[in-house]
Short mmCIF file of C-alpha atoms in Angstrom, two decimals:
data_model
loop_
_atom_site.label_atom_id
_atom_site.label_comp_id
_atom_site.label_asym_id
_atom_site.label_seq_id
_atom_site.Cartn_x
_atom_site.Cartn_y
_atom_site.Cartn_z
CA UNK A 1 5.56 8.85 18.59
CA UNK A 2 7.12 6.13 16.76
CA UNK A 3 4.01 4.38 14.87
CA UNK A 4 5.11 1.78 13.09
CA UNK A 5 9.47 1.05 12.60
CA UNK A 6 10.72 -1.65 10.52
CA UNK A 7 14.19 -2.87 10.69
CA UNK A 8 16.69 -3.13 8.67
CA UNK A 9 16.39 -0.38 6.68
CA UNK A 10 18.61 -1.97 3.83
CA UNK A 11 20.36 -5.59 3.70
CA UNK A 12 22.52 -7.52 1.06
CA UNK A 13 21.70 -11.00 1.44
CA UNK A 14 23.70 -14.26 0.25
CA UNK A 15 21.49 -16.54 -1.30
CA UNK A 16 20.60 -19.50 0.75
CA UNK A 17 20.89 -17.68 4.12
CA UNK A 18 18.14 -17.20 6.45
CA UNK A 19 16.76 -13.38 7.39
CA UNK A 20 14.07 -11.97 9.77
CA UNK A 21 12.96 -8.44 8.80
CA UNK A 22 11.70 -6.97 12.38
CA UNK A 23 8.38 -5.04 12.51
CA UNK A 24 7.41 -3.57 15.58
CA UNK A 25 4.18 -1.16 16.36
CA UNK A 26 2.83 1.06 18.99
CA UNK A 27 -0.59 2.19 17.98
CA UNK A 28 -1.96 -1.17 19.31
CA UNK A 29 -3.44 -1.86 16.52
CA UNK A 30 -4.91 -5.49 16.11
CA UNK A 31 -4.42 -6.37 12.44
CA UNK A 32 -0.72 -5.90 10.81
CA UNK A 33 0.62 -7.05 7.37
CA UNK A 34 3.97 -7.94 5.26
CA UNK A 35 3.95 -6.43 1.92
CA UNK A 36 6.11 -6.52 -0.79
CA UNK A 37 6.83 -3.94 -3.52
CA UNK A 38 8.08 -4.22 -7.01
CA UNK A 39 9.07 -2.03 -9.94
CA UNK A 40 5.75 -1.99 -11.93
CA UNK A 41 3.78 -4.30 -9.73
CA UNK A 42 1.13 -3.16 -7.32
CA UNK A 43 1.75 -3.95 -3.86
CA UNK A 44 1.57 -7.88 -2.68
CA UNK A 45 0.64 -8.71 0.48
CA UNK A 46 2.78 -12.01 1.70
CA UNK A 47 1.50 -12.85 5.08
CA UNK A 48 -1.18 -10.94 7.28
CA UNK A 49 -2.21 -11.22 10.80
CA UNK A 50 -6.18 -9.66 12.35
CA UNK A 51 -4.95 -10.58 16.33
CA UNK A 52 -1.80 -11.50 18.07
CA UNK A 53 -1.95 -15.42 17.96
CA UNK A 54 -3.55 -15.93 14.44
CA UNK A 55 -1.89 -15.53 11.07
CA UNK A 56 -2.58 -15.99 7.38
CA UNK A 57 -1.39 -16.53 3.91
CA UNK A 58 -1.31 -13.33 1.68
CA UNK A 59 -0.86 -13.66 -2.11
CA UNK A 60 2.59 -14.60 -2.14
CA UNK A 61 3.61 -16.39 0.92
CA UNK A 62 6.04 -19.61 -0.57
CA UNK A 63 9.29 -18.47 0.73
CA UNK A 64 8.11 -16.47 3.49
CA UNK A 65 7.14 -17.06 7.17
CA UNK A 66 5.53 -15.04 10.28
CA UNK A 67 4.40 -14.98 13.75
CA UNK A 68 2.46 -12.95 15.83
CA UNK A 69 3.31 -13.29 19.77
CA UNK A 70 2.41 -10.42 20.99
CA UNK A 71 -0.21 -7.16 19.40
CA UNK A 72 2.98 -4.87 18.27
CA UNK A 73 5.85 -7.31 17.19
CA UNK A 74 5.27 -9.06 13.80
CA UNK A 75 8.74 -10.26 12.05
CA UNK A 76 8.84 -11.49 8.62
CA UNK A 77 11.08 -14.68 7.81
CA UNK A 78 12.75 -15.76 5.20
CA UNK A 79 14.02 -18.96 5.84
CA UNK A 80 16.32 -19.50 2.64
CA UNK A 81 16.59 -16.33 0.45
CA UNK A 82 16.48 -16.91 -2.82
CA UNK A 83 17.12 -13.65 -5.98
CA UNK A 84 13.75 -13.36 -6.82
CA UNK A 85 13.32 -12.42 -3.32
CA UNK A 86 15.12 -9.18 -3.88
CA UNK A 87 12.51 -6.47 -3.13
CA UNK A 88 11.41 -3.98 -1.01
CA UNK A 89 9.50 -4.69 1.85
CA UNK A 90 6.70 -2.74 3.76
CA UNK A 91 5.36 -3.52 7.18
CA UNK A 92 1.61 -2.25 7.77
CA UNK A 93 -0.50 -2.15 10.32
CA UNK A 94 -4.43 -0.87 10.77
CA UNK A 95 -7.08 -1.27 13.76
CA UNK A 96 -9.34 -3.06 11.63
CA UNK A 97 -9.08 -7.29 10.80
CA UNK A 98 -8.60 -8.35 7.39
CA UNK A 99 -8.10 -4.93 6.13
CA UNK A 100 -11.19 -3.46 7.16
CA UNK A 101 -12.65 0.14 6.11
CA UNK A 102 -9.16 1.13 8.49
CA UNK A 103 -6.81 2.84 6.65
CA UNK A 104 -2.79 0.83 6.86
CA UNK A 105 0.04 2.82 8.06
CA UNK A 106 3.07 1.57 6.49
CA UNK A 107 6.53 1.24 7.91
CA UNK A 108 9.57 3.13 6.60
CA UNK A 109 10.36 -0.04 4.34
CA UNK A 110 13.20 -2.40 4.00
CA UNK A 111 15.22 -2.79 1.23
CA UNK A 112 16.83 -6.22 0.29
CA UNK A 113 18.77 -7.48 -1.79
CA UNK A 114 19.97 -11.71 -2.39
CA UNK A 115 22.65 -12.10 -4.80
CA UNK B 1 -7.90 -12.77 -11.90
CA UNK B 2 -8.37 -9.42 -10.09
CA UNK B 3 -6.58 -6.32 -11.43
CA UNK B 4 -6.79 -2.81 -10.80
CA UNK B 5 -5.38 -0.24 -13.73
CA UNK B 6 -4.26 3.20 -13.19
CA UNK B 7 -2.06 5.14 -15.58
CA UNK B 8 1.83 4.49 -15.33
CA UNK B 9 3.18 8.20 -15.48
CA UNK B 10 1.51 11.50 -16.09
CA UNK B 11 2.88 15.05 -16.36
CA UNK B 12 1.24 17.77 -15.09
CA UNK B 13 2.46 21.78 -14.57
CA UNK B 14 2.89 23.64 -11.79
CA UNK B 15 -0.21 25.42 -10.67
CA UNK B 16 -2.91 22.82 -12.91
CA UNK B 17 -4.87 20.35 -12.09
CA UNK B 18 -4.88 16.71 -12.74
CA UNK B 19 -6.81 13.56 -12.70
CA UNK B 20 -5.73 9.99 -12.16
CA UNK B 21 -8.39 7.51 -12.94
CA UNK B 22 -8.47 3.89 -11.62
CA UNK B 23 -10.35 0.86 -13.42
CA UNK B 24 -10.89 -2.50 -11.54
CA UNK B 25 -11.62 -6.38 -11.90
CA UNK B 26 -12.25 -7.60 -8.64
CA UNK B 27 -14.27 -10.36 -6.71
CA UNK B 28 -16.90 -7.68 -4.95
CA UNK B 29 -16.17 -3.84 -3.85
CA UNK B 30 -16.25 -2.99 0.03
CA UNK B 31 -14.44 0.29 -0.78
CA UNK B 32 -11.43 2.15 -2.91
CA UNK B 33 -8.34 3.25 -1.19
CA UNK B 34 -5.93 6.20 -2.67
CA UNK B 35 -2.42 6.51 -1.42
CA UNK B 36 0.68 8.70 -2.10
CA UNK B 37 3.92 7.11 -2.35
CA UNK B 38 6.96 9.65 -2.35
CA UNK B 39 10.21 7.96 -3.84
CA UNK B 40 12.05 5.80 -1.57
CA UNK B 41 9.52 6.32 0.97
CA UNK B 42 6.44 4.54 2.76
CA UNK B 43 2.92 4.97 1.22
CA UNK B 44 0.53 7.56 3.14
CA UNK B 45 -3.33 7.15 3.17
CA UNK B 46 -4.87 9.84 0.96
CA UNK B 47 -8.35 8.77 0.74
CA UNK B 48 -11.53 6.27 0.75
CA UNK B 49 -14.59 5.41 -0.74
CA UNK B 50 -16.86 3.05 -0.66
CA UNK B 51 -19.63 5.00 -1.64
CA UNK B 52 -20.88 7.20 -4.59
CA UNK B 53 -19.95 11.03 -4.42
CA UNK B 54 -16.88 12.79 -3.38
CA UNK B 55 -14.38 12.91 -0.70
CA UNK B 56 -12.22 16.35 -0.16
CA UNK B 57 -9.09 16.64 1.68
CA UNK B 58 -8.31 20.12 0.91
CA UNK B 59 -6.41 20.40 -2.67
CA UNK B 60 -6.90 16.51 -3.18
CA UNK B 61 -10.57 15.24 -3.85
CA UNK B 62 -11.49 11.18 -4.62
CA UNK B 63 -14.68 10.32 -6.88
CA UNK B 64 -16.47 7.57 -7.01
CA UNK B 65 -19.73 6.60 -9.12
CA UNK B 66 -19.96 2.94 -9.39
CA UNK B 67 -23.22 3.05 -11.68
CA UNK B 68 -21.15 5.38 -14.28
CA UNK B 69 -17.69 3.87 -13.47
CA UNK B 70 -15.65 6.98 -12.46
CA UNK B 71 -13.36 6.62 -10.46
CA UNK B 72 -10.57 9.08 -9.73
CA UNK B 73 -8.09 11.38 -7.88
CA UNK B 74 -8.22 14.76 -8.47
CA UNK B 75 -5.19 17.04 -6.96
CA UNK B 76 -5.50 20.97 -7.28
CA UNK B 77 -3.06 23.27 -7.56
CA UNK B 78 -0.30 21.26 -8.12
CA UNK B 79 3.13 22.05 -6.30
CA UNK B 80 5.66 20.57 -6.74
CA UNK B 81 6.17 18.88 -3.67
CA UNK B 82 2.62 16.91 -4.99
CA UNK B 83 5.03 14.62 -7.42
CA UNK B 84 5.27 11.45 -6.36
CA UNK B 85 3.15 8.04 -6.45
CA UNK B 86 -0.50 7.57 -6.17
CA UNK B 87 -1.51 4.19 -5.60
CA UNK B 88 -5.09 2.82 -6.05
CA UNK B 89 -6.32 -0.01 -3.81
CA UNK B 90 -9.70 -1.56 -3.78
CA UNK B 91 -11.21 -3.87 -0.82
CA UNK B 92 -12.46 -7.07 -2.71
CA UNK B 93 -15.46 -8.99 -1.21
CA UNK B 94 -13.17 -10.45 1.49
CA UNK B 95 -11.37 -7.52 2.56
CA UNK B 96 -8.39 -8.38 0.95
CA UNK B 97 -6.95 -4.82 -0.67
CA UNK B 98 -6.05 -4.99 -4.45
CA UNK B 99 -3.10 -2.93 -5.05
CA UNK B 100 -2.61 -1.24 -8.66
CA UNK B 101 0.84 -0.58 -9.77
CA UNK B 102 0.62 3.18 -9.05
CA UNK B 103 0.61 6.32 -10.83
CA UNK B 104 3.97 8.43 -11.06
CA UNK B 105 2.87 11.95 -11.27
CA UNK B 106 5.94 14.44 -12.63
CA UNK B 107 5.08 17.61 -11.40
CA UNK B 108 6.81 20.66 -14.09
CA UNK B 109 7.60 24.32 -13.34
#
């Protein structure tokens, strides 16, 4: 049972260049989620999505994009990374929309870095 | 703005017991979330409430009262395998979790 695999693990990034962080489920759950996590911050959510086909802006979505074809693929884009975009990154997903009383299960994270 | 506190570190010995307590600001409550976090690892689900009294998951137990604002984790007979993160989350009025920074918990022989 896989649950919920993110990929890549880790990535050095050149600034400017364009990167898709891959996020793929089996649980069928509906609703799945982008965080982001930062030394001595509290985990941001960047872009969300309650049903394949519909998306929506988390609390720090400039920079970032996503789509939501099908119920267990949800990649995360960034279209032109920039430094402050250095972070790690945590895939989610729950069976519940918008968060729900579901609890998330996270992906193993992905770790990049944009010099 | 919202905000959720929780302690930044706390050290604890092998064998005790220890609470973390979590404070909020937030636009409406529809329920509070505790997760562990080991280093360089995902966050795990530990817990919910949404409301009053207390939720046990064998050596780890949640509180909530609302009306006298507690609000905590308690873990029991600490190992050592029990250091790690706990992170507080709390639903806001539109389901949207609130994330607090998280609580490192050093676990000592």
């Amino acid at each position: 049972i896989a649950g919920i695999t993110q990929a890549p693990t880790s990535q050095i990034l050149a600034a400017g260049r364009r990167m898709t962080l891959r996020c793929t489920q089996d649980m069928r759950h509906n609703a799945m989620y982008w965080y982001r996590q930062d030394l001595g911050l509290g985990l941001r959510l960047i872009h969300y999505s309650n049903t394949a086909g519909t998306t929506g802006k988390g609390e720090v979505p400039d920079g970032y994009s996503v789509s939501r074809a099908n119920t267990d693929d949800f990649p995360l884009t960034l279209a032109s990374a920039v430094p402050s975009q250095t972070s790690v990154y945590f895939c989610a997903s729950s069976d519940s929309g918008s968060g729900g009383t579901g609890e998330l299960f996270f992906g193993e994270g992905s770790r990049l870095t944009v010099l | 703005g919202q905000n959720i506190d929780q302690p930044t570190e706390m050290t604890a010995t092998e064998g005790a017991i220890v609470q973390i307590n979590c404070t909020y600001q937030t636009s409406g409550f529809n329920g509070l979330f505790w997760y562990q976090q080991h280093a360089g690892e995902a966050p795990t689900f530990l817990s919910y409430n949404v409301l009053d009294g207390l939720e046990e998951k064998g050596r780890f137990s949640s509180f909530l009262s609302r009306s006298k604002g507690y609000r905590y984790l308690l873990l029991k007979e600490l190992q050592m395998k029990d250091s790690a993160s706990y992170l507080c989350a709390v639903m806001d009025s539109n389901y949207q979790l609130i994330w607090g920074a998280g609580t490192k918990l050093i676990i000592k022989p």
